[in-house]
CSV table of C-alpha atoms and ligand atoms in Angstrom, one decimal:
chain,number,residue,atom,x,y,z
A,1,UNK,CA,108.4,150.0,1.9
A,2,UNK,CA,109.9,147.2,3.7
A,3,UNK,CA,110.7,143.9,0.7
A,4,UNK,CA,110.5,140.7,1.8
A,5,UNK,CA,113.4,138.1,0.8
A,6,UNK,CA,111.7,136.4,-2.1
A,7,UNK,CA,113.6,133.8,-2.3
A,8,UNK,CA,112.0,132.5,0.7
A,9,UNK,CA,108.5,132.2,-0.7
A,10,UNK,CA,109.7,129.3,-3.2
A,11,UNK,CA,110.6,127.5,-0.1
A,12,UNK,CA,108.0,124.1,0.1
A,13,UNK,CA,106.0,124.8,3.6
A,14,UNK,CA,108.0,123.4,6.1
A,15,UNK,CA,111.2,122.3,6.9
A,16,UNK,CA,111.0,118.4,6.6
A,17,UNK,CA,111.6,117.3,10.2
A,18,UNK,CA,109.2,120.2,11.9
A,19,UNK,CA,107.0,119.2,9.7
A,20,UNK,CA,106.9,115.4,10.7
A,21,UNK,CA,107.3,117.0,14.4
A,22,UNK,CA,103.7,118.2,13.6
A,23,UNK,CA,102.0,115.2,12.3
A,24,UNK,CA,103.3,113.1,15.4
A,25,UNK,CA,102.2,115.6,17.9
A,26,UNK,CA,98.7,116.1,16.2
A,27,UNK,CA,98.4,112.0,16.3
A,28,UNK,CA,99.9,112.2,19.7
A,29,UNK,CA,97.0,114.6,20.7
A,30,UNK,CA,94.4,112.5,19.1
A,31,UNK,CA,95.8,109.4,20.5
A,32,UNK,CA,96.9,110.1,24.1
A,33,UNK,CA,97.7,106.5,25.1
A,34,UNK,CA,99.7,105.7,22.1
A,35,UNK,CA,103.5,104.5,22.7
A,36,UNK,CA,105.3,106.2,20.0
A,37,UNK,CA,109.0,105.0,19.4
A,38,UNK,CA,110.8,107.6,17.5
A,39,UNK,CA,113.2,106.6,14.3
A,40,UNK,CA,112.4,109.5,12.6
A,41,UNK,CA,114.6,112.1,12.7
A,42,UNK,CA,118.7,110.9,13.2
A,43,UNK,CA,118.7,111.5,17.1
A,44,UNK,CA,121.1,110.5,19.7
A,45,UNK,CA,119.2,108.3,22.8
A,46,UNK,CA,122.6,107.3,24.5
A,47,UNK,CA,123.8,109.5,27.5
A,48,UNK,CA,127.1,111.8,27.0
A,49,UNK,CA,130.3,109.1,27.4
A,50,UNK,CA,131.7,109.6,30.9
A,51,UNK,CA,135.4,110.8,29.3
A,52,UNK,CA,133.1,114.1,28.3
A,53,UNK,CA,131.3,114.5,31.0
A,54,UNK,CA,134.1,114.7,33.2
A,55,UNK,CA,135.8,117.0,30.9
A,56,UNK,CA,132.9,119.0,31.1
A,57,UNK,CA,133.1,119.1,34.1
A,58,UNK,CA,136.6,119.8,34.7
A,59,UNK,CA,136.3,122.9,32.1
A,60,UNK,CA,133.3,124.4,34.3
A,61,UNK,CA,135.5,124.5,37.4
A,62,UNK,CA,138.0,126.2,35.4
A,63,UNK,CA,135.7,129.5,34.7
A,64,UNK,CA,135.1,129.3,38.1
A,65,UNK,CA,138.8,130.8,38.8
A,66,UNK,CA,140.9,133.7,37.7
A,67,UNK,CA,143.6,131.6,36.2
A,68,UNK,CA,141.3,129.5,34.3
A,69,UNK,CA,138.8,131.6,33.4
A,70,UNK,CA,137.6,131.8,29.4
A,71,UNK,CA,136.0,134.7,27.8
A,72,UNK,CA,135.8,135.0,24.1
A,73,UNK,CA,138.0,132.1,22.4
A,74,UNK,CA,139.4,131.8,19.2
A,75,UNK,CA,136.2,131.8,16.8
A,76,UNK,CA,138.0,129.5,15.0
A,77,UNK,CA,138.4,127.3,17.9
A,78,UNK,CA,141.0,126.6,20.4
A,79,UNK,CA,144.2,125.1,19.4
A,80,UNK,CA,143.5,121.9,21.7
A,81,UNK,CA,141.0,120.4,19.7
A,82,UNK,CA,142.1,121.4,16.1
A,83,UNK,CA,145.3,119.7,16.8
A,84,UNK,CA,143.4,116.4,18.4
A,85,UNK,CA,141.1,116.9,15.6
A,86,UNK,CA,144.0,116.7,13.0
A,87,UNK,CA,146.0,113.6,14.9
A,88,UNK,CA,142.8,111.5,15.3
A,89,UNK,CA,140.5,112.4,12.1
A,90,UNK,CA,143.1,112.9,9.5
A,91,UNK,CA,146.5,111.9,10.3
A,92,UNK,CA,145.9,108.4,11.5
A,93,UNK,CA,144.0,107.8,8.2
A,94,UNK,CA,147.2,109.3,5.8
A,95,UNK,CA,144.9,112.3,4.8
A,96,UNK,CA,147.0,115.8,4.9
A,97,UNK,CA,145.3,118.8,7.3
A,98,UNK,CA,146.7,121.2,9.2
A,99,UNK,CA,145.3,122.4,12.3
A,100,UNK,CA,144.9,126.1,10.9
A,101,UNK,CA,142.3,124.7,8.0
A,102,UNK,CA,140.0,123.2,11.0
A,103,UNK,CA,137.2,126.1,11.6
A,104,UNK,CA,134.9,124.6,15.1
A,105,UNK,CA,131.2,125.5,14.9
A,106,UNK,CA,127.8,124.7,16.8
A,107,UNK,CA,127.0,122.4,13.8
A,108,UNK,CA,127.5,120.6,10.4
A,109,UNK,CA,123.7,121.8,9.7
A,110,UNK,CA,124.8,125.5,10.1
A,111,UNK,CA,128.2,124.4,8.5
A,112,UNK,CA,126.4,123.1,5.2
A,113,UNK,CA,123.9,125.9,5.0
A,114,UNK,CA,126.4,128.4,5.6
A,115,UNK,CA,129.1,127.6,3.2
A,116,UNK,CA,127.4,128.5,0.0
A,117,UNK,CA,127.3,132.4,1.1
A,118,UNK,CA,130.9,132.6,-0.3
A,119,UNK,CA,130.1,131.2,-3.9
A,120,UNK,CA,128.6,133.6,-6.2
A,121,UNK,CA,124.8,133.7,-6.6
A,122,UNK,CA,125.7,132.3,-10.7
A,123,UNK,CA,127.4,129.1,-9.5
A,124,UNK,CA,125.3,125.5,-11.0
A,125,UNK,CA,124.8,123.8,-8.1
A,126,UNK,CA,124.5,119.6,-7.7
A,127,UNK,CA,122.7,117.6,-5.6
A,128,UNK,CA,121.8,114.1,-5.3
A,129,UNK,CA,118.2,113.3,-5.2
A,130,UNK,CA,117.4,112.2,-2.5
A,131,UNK,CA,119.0,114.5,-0.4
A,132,UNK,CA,119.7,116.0,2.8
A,133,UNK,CA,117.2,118.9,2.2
A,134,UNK,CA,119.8,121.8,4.2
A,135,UNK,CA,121.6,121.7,1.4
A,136,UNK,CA,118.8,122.5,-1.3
A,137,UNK,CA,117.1,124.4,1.0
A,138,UNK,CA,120.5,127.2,2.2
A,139,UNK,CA,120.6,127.7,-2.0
A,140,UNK,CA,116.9,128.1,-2.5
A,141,UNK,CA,116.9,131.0,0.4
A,142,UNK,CA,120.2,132.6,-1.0
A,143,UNK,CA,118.6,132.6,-4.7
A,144,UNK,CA,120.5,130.1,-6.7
A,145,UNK,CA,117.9,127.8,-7.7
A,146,UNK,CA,115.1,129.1,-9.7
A,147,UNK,CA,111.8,128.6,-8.6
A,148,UNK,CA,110.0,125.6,-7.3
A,149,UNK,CA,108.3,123.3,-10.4
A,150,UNK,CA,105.5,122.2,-8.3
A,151,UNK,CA,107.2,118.6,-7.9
A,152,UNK,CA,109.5,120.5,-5.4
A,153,UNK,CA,112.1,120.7,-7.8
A,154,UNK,CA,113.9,123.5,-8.6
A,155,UNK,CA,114.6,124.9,-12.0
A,156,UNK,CA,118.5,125.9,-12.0
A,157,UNK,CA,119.8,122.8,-9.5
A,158,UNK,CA,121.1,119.7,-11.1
A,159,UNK,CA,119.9,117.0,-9.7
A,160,UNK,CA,121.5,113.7,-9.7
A,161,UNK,CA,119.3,110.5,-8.6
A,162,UNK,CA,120.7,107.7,-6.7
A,163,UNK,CA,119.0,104.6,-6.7
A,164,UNK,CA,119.2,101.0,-6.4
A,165,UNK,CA,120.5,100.8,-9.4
A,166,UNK,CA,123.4,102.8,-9.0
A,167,UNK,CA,123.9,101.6,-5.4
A,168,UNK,CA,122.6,105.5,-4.4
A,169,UNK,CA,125.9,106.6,-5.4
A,170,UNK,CA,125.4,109.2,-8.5
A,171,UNK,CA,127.1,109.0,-12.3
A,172,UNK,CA,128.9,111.9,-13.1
A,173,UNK,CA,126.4,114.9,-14.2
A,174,UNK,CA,126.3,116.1,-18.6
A,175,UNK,CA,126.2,119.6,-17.8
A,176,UNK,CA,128.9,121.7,-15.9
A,177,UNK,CA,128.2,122.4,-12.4
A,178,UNK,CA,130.0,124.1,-9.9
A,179,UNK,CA,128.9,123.5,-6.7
A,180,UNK,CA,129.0,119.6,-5.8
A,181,UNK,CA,127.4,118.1,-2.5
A,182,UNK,CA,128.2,114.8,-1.8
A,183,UNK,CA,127.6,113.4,1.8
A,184,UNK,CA,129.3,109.7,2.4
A,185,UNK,CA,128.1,107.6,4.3
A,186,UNK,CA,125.1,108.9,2.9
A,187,UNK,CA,121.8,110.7,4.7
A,188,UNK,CA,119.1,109.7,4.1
A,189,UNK,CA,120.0,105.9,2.0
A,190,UNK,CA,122.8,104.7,4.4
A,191,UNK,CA,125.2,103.6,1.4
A,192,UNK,CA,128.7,104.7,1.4
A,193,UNK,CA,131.7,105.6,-2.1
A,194,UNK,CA,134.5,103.6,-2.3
A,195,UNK,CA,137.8,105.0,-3.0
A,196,UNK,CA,137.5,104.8,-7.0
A,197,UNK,CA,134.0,106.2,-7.0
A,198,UNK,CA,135.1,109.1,-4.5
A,199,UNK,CA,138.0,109.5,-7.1
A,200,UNK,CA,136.2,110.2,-9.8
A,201,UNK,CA,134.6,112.9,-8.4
A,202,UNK,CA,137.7,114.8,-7.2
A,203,UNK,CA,138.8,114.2,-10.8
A,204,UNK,CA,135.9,115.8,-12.2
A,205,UNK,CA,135.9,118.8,-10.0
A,206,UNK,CA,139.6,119.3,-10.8
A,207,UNK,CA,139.2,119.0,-14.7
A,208,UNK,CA,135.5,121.2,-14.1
A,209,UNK,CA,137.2,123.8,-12.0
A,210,UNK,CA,134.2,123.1,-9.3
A,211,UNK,CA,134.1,122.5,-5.8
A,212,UNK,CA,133.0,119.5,-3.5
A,213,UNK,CA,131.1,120.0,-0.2
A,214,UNK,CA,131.6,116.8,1.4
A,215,UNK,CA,129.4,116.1,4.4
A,216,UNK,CA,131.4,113.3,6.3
A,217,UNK,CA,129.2,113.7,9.3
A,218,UNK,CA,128.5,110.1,9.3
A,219,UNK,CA,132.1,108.7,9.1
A,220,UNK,CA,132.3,107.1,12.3
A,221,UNK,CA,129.8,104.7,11.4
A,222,UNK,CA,132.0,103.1,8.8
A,223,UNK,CA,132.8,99.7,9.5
A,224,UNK,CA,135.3,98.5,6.7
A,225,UNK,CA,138.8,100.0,6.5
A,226,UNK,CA,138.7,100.5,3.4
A,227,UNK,CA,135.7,103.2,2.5
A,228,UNK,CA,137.2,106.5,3.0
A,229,UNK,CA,136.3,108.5,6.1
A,230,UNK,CA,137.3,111.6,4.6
A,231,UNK,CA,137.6,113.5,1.0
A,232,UNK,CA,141.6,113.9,1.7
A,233,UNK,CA,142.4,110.2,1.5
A,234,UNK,CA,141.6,110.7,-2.2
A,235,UNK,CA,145.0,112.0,-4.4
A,236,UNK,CA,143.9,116.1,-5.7
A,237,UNK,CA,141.3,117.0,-3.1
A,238,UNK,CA,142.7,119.2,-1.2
A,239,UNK,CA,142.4,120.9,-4.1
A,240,UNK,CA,138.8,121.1,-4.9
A,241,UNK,CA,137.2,119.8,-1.3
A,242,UNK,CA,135.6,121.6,1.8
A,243,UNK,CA,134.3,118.9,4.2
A,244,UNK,CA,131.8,119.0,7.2
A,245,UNK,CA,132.3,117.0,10.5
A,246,UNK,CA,130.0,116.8,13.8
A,247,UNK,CA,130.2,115.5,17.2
A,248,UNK,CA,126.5,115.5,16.6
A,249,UNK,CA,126.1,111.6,15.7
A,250,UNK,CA,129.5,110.6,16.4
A,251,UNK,CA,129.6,111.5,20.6
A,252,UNK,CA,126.2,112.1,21.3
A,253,UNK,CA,126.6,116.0,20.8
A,254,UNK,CA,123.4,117.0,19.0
A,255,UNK,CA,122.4,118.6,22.3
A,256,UNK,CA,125.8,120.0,22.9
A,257,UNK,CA,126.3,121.4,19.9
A,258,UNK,CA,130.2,120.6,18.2
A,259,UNK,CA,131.1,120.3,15.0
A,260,UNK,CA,134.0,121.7,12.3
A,261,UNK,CA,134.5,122.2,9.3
A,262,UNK,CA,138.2,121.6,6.5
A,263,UNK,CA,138.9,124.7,4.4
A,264,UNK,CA,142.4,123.2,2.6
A,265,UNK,CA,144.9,126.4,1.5
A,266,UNK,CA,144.6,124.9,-1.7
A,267,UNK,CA,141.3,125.2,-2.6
A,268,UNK,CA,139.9,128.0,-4.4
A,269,UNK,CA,137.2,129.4,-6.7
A,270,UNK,CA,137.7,131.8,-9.9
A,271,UNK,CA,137.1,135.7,-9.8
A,272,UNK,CA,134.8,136.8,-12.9
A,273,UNK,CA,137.8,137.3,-14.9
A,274,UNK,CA,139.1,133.9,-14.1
A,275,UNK,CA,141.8,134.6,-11.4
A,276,UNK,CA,141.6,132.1,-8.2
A,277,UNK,CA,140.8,133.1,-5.0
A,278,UNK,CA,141.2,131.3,-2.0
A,279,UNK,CA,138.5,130.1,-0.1
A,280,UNK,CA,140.6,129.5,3.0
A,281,UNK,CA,140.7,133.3,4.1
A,282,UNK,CA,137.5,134.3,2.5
A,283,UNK,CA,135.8,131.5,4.7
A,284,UNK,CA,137.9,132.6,7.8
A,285,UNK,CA,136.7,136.1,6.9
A,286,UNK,CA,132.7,135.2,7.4
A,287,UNK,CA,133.6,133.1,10.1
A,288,UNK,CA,134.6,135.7,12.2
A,289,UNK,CA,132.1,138.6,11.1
A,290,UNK,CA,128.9,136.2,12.1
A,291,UNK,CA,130.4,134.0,14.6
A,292,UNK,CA,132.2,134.1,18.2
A,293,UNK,CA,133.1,130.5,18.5
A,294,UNK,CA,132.1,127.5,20.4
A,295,UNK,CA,131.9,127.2,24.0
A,296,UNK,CA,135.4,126.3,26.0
A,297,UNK,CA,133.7,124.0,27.8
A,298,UNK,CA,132.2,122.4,25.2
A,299,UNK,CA,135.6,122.0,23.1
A,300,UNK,CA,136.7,120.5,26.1
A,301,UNK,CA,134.1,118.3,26.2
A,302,UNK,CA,135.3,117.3,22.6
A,303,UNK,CA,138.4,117.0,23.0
A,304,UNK,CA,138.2,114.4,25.6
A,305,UNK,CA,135.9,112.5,22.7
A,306,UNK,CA,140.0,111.8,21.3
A,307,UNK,CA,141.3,110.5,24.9
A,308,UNK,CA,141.8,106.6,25.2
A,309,UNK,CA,138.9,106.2,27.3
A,310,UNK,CA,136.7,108.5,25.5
A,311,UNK,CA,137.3,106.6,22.3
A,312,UNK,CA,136.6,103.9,23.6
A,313,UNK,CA,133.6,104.8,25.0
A,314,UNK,CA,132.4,106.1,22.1
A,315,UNK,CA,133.0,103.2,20.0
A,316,UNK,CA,130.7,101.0,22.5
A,317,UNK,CA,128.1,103.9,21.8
A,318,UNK,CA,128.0,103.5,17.7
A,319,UNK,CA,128.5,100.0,18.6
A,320,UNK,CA,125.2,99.9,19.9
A,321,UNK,CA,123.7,102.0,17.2
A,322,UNK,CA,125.0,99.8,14.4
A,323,UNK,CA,123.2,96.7,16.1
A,324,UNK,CA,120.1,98.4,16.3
A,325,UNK,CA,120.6,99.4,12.5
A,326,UNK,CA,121.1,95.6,12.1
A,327,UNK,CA,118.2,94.4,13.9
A,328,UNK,CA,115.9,97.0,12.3
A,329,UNK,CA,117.6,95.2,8.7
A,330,UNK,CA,117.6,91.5,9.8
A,331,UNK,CA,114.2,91.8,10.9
A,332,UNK,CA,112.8,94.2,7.5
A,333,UNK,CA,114.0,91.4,5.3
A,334,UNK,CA,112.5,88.6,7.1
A,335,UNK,CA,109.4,90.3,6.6
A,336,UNK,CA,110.1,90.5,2.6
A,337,UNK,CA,111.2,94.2,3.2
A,338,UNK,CA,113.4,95.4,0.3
A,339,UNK,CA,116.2,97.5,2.7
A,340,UNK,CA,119.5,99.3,1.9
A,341,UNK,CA,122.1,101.1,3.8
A,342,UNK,CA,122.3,100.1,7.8
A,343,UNK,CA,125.5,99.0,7.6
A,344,UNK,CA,128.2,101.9,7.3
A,345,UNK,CA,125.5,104.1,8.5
A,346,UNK,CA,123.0,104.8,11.5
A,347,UNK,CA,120.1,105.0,8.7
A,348,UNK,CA,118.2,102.5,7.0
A,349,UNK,CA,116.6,102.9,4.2
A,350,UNK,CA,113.3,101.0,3.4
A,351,UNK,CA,111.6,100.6,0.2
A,352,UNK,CA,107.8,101.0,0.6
A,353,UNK,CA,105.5,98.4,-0.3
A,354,UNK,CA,104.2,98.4,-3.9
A,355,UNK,CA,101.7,100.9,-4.5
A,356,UNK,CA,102.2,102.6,-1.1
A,357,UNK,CA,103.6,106.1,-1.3
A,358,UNK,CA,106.2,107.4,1.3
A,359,UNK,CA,104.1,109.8,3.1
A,360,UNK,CA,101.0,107.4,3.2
A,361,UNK,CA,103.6,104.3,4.8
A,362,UNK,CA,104.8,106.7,7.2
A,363,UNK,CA,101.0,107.4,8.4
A,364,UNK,CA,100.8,103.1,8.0
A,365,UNK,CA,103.6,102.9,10.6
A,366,UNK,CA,102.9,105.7,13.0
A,367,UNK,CA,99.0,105.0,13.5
A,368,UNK,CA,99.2,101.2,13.2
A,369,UNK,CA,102.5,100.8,15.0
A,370,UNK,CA,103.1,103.8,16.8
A,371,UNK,CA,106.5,104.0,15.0
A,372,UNK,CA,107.8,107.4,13.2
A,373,UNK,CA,109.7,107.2,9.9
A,374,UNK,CA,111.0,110.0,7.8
A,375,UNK,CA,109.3,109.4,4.3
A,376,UNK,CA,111.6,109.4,1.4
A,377,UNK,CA,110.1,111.9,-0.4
A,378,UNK,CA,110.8,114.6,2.1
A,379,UNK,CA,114.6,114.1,0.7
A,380,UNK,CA,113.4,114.9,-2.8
A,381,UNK,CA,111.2,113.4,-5.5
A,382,UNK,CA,113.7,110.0,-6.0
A,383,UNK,CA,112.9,109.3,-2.8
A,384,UNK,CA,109.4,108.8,-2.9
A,385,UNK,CA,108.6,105.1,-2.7
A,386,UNK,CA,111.1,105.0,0.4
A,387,UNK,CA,111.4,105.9,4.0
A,388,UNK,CA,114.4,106.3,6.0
A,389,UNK,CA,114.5,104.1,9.6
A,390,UNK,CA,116.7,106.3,12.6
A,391,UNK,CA,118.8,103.1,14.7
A,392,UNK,CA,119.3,106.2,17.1
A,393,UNK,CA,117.1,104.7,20.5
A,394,UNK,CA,117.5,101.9,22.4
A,395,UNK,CA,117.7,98.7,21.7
A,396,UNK,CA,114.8,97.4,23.6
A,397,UNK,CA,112.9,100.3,21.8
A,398,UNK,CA,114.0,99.2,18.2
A,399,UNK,CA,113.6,95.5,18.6
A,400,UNK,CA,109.7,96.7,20.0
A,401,UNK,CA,109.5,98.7,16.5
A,402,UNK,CA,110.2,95.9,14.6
A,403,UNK,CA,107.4,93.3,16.7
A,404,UNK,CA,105.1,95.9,15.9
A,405,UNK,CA,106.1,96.3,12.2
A,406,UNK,CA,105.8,92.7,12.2
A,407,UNK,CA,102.3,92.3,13.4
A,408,UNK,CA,101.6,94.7,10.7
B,1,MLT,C1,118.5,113.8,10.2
B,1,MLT,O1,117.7,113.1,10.8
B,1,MLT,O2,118.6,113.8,8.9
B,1,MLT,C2,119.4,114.7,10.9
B,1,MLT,O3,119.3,114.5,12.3
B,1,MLT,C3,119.2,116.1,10.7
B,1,MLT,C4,120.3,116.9,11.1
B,1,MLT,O4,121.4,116.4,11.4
B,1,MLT,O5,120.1,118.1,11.0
């Protein structure tokens, strides 16, 4: 008889975003003339930056000849963009990569999920709460987590909230824990860790013989100089640090699909009877088994995201985003709003008004002003009294979400 994966069935229903897929298209159905303006679900609006397309471009007319024709690439990616990947990402910001630790992918979400096949099933995992859900969600299916309390919490994860309070970035956890996922600047609150605070961390996973996943996807949004873009500006991490990058949010890539991911030489985890292993060729290992690398035309398209022109195109792109993230914040706290992040980040996130539960303020907002949210709650249970506010679409587009938010 054929067994289903159990661990599946402890999953909550839906994945969060289908999910509010769902609910828009049902009001969409029932309300055919409504003008719905999307800050839901993090979403590039801004056409590819002409420095891509053109490399694009240029890479399709190479398959188009014997000389320059690509079959199967390197899964790990071609050489071209790993080494513009370490100059521009790592390099100019002091932080120590080699080309051969960069492994390209279709994605930072497949990245994250992925990773945790090569911990043992017996590793404590931490999240924060809230959090981006792939995370929980990758250790649920692979049987890590205990089942689901009802409050869609699960028994063996540590969670660790971030609030207000603690500016959303967490206090070190009591218990051990092995498996660490910290994303900076920060889905779904917008706030970003400063050097000492990111510090601390790497500290504890050194002393704790764990391992931080660090989703950076978000980096480019940073607007001081001085918040870290990367785990490797901080002293010990190569030690202890795998970190997840995307084209996704950064070039407008969500549809292209680009991304890569840091496995340091360094880092390792412990065999039962305590000897290290390294994760660099363990990680290489599944990497080629279950995937045949990312398109060349695509990694050209990337690469080009490094060129002069391309950066700055690029930049005039989250340029754009990061005012619509301070409109949607200007004009929240002018109506009283209580708002966070939105400034080293394309998300903002929006305290609900007393008594008014994240689920119910994102039906307020999408039937009274036709605007989607992503309530807090679907990030985990201490984000409930909070939704999250997308700047990704166009400016005219945000400023008409936030008259409508105002006639509220
Ligand atoms: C989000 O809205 O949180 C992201 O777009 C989801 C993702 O990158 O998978």
């Amino acid at each position: 008889m054929i067994r289903v994966n159990e661990h599946f069935l402890k999953l909550k229903a839906g994945y969060l975003f289908p999910e509010i897929g769902r609910r828009v298209s049902a009001f969409a159905q029932a309300s055919p003339r409504a003008d719905i303006i999307k800050l839901g679900i993090g979403d590039v609006t801004e056409p590819l930056p002409p420095a891509v397309v053109a490399a694009m471009h240029k890479a399709v007319d190479d398959m188009t000849t014997v000389a320059g024709f690509h079959g199967y690439g390197p899964e790990q990616g071609y050489g071209f963009l790993r080494e513009a990947i370490v100059a521009n990402d790592f390099k100019s910001r002091g932080a120590d990569v080699a080309a051969d630790e960069i492994f390209i992918s279709d994605g930072a979400k497949c990245d994250t999920g992925n990773l945790q096949e090569i911990f043992g099933l017996d590793n404590v995992v931490a999240v924060t709460d809230p959090v981006y859900p792939v995370y929980v969600d990758t250790n649920v299916m692979a049987g890590r987590t205990g089942g689901n309390d009802g409050t869609g919490r699960y028994a063996k994860i540590v969670y660790m909230p971030c609030t207000a309070d603690n500016e959303f970035v967490p206090e070190l956890p009591e218990e051990p824990v092995d498996m660490i996922y910290l994303c900076y600047p920060n889905n779904p609150t917008g706030a970003v860790a400063a050097k000492e605070q990111l510090t601390k961390w790497v500290r504890y996973a050194i002393e704790n013989k764990a391992v931080i996943l660090y989703d950076a996807a978000y980096e480019a949004f940073i607007r001081d100089d001085s918040i870290p873009h990367s785990i490797y500006e901080i002293d010990g991490a190569r030690k202890v640090a795998i970190e997840f990058r995307s084209f996704s949010k950064t070039a407008g890539f969500t549809g292209v699909r680009c991304a890569f991911t840091v496995v340091p030489k360094e880092v390792v985890a412990y065999t039962k009877s305590g000897g290290p292993q390294p994760l660099h060729p363990i990680w290489n290992r599944r990497h080629c088994t279950k995937f045949n690398g990312v398109s060349y035309i695509t990694q050209r398209g990337a690469e080009a995201v490094y060129s002069p022109e391309g950066k700055r195109q690029n930049q005039a792109i989250i340029d754009l985003y990061m005012s619509n993230a301070d409109v949607i914040c200007q004009s929240l706290k002018r109506l009283g709003y209580q708002v966070y992040g939105g400034k080293h980040a394309p998300y903002v996130w929006l305290k609900t008004p007393e008594g008014i539960d994240s689920w119910s303020f994102f039906d307020v907002l999408l039937k009274r002003a036709n605007v989607v949210c992503t309530p807090g709650a679907g990030f985990g249970a201490a984000g409930e009294g909070y939704v999250r506010l997308s700047a990704f679409n166009h400016p005219c587009r945000v400023q008409e979400a936030m008259e409508r938010i105002a006639k509220l």
